[in-house]
PDB file of C-alpha atoms and ligand atoms in Angstrom:
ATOM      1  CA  UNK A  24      18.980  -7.246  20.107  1.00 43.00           C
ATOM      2  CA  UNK A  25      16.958  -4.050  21.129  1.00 42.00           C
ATOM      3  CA  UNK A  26      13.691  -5.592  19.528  1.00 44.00           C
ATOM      4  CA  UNK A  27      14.037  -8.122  22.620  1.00 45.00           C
ATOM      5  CA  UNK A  28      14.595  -5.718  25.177  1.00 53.00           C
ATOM      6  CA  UNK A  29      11.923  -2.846  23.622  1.00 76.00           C
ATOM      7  CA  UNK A  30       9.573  -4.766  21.893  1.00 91.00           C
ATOM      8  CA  UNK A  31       6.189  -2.949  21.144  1.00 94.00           C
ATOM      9  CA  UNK A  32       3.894  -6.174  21.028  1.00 96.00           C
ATOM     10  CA  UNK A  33       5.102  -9.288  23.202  1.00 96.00           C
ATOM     11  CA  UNK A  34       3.321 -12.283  23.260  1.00 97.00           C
ATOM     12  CA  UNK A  35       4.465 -14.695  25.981  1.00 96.00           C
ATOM     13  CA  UNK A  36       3.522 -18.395  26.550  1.00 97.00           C
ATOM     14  CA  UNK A  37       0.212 -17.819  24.949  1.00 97.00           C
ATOM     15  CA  UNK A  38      -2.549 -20.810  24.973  1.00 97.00           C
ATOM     16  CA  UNK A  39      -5.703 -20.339  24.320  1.00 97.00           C
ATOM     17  CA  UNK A  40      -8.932 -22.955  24.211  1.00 98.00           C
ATOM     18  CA  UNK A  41     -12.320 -23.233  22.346  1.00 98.00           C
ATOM     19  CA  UNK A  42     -13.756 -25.458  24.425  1.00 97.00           C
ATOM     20  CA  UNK A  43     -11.330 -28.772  24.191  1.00 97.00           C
ATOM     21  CA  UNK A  44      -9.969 -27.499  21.417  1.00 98.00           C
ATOM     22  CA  UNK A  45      -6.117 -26.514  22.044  1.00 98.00           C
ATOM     23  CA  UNK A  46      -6.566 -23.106  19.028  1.00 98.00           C
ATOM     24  CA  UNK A  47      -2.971 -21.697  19.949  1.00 98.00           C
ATOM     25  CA  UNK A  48       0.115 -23.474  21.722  1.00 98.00           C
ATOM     26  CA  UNK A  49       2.853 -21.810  23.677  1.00 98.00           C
ATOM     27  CA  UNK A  50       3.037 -18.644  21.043  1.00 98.00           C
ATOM     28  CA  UNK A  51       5.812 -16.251  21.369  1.00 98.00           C
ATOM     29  CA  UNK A  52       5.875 -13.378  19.418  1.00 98.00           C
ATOM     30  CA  UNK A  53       8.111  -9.623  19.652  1.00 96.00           C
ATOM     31  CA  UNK A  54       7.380  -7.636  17.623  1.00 97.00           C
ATOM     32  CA  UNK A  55       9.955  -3.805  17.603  1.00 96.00           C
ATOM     33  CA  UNK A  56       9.060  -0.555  16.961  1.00 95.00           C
ATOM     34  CA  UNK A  57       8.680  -0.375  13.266  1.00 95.00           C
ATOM     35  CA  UNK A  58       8.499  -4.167  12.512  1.00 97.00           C
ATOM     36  CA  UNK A  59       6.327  -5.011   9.849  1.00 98.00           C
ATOM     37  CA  UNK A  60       5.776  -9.050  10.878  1.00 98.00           C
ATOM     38  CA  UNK A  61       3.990 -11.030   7.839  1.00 98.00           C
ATOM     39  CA  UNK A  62       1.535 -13.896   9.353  1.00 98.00           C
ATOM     40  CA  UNK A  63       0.678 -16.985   7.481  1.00 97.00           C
ATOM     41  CA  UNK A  64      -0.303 -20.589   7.614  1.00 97.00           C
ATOM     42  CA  UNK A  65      -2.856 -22.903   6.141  1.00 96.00           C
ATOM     43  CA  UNK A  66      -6.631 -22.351   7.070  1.00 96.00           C
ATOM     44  CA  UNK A  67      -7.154 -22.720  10.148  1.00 97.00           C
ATOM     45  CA  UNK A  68      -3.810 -22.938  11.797  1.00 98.00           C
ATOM     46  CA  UNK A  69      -4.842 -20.233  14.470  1.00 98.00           C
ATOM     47  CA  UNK A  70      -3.962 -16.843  12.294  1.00 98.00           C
ATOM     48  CA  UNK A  71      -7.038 -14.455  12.911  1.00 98.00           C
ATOM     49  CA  UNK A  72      -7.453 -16.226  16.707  1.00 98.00           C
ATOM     50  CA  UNK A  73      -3.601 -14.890  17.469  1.00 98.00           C
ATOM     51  CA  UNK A  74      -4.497 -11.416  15.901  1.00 97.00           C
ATOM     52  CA  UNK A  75      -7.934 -11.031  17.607  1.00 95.00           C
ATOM     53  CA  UNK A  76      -6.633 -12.149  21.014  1.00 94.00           C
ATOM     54  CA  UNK A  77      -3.987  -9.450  20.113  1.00 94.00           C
ATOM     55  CA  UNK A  78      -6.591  -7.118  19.445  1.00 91.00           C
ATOM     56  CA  UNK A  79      -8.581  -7.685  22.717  1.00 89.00           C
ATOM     57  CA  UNK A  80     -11.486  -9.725  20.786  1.00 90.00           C
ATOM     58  CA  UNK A  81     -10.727 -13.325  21.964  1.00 92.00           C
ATOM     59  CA  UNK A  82     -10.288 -13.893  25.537  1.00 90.00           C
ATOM     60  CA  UNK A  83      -7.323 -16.497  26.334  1.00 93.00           C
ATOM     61  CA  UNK A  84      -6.350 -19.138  29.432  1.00 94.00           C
ATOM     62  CA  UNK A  85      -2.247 -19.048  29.660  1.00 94.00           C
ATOM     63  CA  UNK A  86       0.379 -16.349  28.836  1.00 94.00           C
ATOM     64  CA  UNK A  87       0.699 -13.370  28.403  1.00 92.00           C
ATOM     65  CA  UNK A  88       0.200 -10.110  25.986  1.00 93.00           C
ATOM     66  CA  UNK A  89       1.894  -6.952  26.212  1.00 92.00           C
ATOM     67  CA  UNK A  90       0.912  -3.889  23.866  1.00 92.00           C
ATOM     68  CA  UNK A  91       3.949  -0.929  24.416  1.00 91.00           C
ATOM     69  CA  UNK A  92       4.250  -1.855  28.082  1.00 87.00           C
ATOM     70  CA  UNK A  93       0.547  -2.399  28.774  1.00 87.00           C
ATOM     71  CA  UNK A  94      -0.253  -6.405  30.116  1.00 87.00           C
ATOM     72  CA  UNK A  95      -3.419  -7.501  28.548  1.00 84.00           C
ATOM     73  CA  UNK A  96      -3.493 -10.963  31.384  1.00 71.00           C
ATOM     74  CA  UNK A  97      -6.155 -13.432  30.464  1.00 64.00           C
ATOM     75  CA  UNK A  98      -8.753 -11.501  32.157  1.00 63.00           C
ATOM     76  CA  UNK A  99      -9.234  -8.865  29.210  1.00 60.00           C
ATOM     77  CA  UNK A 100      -8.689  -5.596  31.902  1.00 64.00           C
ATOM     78  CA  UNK A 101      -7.746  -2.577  30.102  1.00 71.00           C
ATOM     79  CA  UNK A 102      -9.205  -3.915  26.687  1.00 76.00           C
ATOM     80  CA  UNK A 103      -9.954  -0.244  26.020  1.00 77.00           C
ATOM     81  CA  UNK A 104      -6.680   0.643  26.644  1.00 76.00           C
ATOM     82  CA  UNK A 105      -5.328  -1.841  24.199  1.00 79.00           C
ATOM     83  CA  UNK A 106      -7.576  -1.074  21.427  1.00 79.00           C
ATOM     84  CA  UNK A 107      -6.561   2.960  21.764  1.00 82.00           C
ATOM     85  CA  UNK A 108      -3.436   2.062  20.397  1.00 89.00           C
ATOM     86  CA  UNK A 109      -4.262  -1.112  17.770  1.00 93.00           C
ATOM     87  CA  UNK A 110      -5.547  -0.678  14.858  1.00 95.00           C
ATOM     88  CA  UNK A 111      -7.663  -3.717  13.424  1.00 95.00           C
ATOM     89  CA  UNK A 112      -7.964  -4.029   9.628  1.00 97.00           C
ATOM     90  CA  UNK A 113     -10.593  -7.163   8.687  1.00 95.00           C
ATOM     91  CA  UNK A 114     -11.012  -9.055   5.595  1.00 94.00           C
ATOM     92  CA  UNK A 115     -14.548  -7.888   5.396  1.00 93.00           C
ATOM     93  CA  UNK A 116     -13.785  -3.955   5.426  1.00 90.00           C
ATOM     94  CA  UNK A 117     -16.748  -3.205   8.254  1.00 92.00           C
ATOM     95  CA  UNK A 118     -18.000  -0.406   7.881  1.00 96.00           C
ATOM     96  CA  UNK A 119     -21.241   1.336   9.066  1.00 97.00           C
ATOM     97  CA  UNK A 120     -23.511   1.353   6.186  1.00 97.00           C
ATOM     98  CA  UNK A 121     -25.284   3.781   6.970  1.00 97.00           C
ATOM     99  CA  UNK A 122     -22.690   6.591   7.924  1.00 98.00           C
ATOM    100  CA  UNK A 123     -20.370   8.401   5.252  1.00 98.00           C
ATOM    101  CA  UNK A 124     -16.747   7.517   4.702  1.00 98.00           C
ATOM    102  CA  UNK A 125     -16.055  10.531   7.081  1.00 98.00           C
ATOM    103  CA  UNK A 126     -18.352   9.493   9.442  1.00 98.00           C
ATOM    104  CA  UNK A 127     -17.043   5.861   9.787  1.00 97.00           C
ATOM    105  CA  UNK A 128     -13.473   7.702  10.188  1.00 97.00           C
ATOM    106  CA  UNK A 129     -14.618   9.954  13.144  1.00 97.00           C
ATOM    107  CA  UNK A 130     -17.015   8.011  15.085  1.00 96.00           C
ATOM    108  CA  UNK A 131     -14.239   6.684  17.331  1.00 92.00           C
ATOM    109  CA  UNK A 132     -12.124   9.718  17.682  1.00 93.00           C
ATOM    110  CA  UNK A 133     -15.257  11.544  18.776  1.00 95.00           C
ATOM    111  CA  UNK A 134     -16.676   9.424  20.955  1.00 90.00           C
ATOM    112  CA  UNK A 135     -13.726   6.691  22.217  1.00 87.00           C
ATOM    113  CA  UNK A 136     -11.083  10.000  22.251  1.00 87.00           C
ATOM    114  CA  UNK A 137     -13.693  12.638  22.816  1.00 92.00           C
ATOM    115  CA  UNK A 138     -11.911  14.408  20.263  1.00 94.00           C
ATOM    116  CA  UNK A 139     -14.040  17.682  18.810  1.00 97.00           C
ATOM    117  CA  UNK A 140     -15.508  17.171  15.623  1.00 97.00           C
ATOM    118  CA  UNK A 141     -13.723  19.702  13.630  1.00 97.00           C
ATOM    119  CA  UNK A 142     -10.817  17.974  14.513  1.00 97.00           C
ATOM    120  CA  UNK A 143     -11.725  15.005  14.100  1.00 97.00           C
ATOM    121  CA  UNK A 144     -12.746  15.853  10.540  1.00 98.00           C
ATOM    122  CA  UNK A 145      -9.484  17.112   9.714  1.00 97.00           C
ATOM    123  CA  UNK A 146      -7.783  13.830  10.911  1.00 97.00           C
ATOM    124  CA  UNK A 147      -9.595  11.749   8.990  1.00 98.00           C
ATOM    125  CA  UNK A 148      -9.319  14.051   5.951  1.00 98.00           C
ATOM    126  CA  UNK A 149      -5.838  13.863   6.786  1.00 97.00           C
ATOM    127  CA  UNK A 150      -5.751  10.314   6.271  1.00 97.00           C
ATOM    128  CA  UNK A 151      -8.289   9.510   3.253  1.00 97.00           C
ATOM    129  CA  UNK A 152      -5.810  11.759   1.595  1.00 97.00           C
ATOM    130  CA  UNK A 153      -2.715   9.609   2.605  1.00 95.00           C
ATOM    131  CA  UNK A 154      -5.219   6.469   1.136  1.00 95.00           C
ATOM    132  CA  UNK A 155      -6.003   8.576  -1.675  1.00 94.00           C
ATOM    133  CA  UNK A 156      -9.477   8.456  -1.523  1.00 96.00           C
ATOM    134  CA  UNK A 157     -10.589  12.462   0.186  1.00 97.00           C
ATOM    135  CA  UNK A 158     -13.062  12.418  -2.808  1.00 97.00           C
ATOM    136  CA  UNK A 159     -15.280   9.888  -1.758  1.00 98.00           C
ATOM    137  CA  UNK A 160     -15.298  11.780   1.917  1.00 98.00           C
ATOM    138  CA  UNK A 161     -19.572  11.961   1.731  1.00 98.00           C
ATOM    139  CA  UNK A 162     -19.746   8.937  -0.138  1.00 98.00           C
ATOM    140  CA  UNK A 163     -21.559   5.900   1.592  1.00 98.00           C
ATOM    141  CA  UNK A 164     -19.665   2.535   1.991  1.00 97.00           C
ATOM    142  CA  UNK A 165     -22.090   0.900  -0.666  1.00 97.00           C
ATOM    143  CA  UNK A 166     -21.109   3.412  -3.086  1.00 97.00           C
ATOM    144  CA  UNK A 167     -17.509   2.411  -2.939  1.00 97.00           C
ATOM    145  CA  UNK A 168     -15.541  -0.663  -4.498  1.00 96.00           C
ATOM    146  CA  UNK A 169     -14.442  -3.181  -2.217  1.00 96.00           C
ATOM    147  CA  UNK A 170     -11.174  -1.684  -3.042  1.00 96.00           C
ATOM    148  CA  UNK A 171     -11.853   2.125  -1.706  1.00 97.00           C
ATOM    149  CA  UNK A 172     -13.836   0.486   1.408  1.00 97.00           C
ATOM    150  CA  UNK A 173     -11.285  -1.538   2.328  1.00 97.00           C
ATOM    151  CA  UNK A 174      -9.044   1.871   2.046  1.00 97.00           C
ATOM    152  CA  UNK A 175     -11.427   2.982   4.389  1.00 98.00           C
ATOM    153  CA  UNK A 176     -10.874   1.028   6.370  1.00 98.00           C
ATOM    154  CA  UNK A 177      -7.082   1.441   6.399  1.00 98.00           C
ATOM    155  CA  UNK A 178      -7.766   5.546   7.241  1.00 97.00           C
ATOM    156  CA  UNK A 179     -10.451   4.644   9.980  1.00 97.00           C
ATOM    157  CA  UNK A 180      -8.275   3.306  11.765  1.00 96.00           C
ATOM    158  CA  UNK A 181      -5.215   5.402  11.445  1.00 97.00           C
ATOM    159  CA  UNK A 182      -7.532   8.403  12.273  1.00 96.00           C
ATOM    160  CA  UNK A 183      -7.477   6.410  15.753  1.00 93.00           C
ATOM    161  CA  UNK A 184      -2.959   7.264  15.780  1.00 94.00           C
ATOM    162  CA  UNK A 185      -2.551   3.752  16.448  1.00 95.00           C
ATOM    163  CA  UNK A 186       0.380   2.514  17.543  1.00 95.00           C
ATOM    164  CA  UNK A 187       0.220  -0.737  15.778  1.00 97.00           C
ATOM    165  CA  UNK A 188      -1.763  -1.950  13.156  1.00 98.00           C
ATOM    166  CA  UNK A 189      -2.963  -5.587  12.550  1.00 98.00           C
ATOM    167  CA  UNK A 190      -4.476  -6.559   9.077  1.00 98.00           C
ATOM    168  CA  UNK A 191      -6.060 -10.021   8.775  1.00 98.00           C
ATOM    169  CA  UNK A 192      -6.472 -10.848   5.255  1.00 97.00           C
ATOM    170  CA  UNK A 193      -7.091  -7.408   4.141  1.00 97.00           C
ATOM    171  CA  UNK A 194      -7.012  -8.487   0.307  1.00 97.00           C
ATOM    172  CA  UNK A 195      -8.744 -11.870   0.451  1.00 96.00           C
ATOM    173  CA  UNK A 196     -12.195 -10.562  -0.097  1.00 94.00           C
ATOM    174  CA  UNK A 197     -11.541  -8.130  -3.003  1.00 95.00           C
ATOM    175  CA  UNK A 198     -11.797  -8.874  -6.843  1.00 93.00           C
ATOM    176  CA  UNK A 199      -8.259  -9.164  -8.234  1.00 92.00           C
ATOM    177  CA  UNK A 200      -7.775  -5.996  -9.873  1.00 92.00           C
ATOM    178  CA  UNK A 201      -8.544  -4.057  -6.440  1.00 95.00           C
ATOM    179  CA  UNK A 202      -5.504  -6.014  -4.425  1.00 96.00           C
ATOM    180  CA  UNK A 203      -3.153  -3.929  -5.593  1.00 95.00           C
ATOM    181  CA  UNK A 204      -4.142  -0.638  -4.743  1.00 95.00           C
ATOM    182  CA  UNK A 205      -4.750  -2.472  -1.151  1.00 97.00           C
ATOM    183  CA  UNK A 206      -1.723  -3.718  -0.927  1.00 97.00           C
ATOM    184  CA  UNK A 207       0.504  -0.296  -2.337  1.00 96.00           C
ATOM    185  CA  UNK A 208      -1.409   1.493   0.861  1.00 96.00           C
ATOM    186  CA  UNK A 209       0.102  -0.956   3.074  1.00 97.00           C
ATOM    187  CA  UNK A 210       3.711  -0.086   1.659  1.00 97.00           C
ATOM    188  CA  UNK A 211       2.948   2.982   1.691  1.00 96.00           C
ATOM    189  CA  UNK A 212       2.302   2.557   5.577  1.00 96.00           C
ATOM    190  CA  UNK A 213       5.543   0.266   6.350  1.00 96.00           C
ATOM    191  CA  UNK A 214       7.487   2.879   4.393  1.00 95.00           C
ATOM    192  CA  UNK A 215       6.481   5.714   7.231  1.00 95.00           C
ATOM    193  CA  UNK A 216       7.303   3.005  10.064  1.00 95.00           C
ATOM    194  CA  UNK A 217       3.869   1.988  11.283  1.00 97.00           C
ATOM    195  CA  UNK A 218       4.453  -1.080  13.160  1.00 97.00           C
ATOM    196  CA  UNK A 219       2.444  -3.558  11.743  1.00 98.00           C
ATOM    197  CA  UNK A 220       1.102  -7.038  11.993  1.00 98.00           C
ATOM    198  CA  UNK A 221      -0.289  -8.691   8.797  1.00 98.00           C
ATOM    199  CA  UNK A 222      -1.788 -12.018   8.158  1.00 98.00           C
ATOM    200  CA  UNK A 223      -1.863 -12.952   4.469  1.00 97.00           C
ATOM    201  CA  UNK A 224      -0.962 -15.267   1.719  1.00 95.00           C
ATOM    202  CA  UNK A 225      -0.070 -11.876  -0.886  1.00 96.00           C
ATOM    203  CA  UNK A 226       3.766 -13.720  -0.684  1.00 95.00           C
ATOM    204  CA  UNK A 227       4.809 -10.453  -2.515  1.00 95.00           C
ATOM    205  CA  UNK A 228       4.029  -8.470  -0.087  1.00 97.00           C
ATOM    206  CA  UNK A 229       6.283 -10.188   2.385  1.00 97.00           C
ATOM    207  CA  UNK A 230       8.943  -9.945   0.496  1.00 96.00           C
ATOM    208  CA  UNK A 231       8.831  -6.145  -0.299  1.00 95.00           C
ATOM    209  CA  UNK A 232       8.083  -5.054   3.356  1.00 97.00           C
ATOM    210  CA  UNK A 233       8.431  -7.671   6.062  1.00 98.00           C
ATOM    211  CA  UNK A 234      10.832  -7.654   8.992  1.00 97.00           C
ATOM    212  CA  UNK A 235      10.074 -11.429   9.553  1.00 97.00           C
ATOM    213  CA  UNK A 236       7.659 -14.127   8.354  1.00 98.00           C
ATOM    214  CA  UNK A 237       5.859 -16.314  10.542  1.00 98.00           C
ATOM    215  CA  UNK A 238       4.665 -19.287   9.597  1.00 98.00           C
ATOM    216  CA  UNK A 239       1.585 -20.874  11.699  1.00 98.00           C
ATOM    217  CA  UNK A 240       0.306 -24.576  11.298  1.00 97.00           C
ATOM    218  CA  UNK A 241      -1.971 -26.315  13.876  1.00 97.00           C
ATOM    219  CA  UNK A 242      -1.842 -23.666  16.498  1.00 98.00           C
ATOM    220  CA  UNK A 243       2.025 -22.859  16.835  1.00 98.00           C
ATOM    221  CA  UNK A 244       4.666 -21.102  15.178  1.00 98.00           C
ATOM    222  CA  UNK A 245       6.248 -23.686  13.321  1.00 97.00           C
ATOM    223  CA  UNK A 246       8.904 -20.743  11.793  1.00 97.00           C
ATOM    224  CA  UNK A 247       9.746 -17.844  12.086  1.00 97.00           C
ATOM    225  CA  UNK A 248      12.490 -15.701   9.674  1.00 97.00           C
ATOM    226  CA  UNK A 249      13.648 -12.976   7.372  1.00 97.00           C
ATOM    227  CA  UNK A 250      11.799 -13.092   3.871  1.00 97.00           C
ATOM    228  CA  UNK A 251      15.247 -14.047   2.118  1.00 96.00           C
ATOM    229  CA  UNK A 252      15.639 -17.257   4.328  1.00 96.00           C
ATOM    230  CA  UNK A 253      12.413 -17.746   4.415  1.00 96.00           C
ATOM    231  CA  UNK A 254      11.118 -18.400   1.285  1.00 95.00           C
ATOM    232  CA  UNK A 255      14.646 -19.587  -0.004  1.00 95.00           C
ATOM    233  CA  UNK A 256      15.673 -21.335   2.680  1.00 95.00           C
ATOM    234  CA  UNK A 257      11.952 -22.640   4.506  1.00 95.00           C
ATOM    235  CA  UNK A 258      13.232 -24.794   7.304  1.00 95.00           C
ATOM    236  CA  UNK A 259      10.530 -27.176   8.101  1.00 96.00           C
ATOM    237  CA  UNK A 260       8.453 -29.792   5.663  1.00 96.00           C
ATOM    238  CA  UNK A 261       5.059 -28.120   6.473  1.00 95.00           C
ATOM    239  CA  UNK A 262       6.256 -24.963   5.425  1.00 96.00           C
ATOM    240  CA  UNK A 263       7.722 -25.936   2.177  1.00 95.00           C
ATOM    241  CA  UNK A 264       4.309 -28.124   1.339  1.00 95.00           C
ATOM    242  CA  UNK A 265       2.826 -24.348   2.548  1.00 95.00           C
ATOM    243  CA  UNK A 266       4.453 -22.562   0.194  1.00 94.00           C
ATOM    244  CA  UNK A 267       4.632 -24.749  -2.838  1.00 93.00           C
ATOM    245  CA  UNK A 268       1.021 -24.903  -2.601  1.00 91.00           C
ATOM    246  CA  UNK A 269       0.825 -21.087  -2.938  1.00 87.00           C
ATOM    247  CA  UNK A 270       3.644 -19.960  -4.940  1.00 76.00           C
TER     248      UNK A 270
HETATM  249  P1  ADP N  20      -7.112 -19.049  10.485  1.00 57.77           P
HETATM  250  O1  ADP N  20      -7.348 -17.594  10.639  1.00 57.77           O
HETATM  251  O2  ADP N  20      -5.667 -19.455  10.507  1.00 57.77           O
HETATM  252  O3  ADP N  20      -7.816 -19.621   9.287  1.00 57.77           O
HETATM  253  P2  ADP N  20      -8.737 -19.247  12.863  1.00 57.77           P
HETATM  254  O4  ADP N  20      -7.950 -18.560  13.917  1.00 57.77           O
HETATM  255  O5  ADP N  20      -9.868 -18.515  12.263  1.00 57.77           O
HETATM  256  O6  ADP N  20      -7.733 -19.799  11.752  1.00 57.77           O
HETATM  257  O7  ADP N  20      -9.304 -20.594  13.440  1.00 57.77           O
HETATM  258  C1  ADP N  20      -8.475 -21.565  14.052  1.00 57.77           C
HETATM  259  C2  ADP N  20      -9.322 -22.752  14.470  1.00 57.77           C
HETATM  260  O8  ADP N  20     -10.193 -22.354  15.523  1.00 57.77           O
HETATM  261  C3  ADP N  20     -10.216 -23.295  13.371  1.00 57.77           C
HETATM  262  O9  ADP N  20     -10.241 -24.705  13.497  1.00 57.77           O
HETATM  263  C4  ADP N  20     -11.564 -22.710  13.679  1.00 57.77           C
HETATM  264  O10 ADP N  20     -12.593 -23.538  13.230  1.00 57.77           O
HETATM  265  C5  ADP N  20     -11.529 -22.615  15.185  1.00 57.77           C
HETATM  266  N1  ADP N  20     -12.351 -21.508  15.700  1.00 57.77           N
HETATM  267  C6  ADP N  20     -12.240 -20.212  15.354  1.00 57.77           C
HETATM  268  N2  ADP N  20     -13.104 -19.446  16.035  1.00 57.77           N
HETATM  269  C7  ADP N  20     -13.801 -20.303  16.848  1.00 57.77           C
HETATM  270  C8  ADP N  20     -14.842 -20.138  17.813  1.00 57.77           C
HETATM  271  N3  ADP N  20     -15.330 -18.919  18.095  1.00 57.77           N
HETATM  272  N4  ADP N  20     -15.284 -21.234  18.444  1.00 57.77           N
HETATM  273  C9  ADP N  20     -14.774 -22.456  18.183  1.00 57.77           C
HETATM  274  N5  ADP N  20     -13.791 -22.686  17.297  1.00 57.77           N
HETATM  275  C10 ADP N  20     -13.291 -21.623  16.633  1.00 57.77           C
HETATM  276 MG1   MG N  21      -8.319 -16.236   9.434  1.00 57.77          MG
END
């Protein structure tokens, strides 16, 4: 399969430790060009920790991490290299409170890609257009719904040109009628081939746009497969329990 033999994000053998505490065990993970890989698992089971050591946040004992052909070893060198080309979507939005919308979108161009700030301004214009929100541009972050921040969010770090993007439960914080318009962004951004990394529970989602589901209990990948088998066909007790508990 050309997803083993090209894969954009390879995880390898991963462990990592808290202290005693064994967090993730021997994960494996490809992900191709284009892949849009769903993420979930009970509380706890290790979800954010995979994505964050992914990201370059958590540091990690055994295995290894590859981002488009660049080793991230246990040691965290070239962590600025990785995060050029991931882009990191939180539950909690982040933004800078105190900078505008268009602000928040060019501070890292600007001063990670020393990009000049009239370009920089039209990228990110460029991209609170494609989240539909270019009229809130000089708005501040507490100005916004938790909806339009967390579209923010989505175009901050697009205006980055990432070559992945990770999510970790970029719905789970917002009132119910503001998931949606989340969520239709994301399509949006599988349907133009962003490769992308998502943990949530939004079970519709993963069936519209994901390449794969992977389920994570207890610090491993307990299963891994296409939505259709997945959710029809879920191979192991702890993911049925899983998923007749949210279904
Ligand atoms: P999930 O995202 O699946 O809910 P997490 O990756 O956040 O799970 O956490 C996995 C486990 O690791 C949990 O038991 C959590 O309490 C623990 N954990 C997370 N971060 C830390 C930390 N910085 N120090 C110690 N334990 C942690
Ligand atoms: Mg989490």
């Amino acid at each position: 399969m050309s997803v083993s033999v090209n894969p954009i994000v390879s995880v390898a053998g991963l462990n990592k430790w808290f202290g005693d505490f064994h967090v993730l065990r021997d994960i494996d993970l490809l992900v191709g060009r284009g892949q849009r890989i769903v993420i979930c698992g009970p509380s706890g089971s290790g979800k954010s920790t995979l994505i964050r050591c992914i990201n370059a946040l958590e540091e990690f004992q055994e295995g290894r991490i590859t981002i488009d052909g660049i080793e991230l070893g246990p040691n965290l060198r070239r962590v600025d290299d990785i995060r050029r080309d991931v882009g990191m979507v939180f539950q909690s939005f982040n933004l800078f409170p105190h900078l505008t919308v268009l602000e928040n979108c060019t501070l890292a161009p600007i001063w990670v890609r020393h990009m000049p700030k009239k370009d920089a301004d039209a990228a990110a214009m460029k991209y609170l257009e494609r989240v539909r929100i270019p009229d809130k541009a000089n708005a501040y972050p507490g100005q916004l719904s938790g909806g339009q921040q967390q579209r923010v969010a989505i175009a901050r770090a697009l205006t980055m040109t990432p070559k992945v993007m990770l999510f970790d439960e970029p719905t789970s914080a917002l009132d119910p009628e503001m998931v949606k318009e989340v969520l239709d962004t994301m399509v949006d951004l599988a349907g133009e081939g962003m490769t992308m990394l998502v943990v949530t529970h939004e079970m519709g989602f993963a069936k519209e746009v994901a390449s794969r589901v992977v389920f994570m209990d207890a610090g491993q990948i307990i299963e891994a497969n296409t939505p259709d088998q997945f959710f029809a066909n879920p191979q192991h007790a702890r993911t049925k329990l899983f998923l007749s508990q949210i279904l």
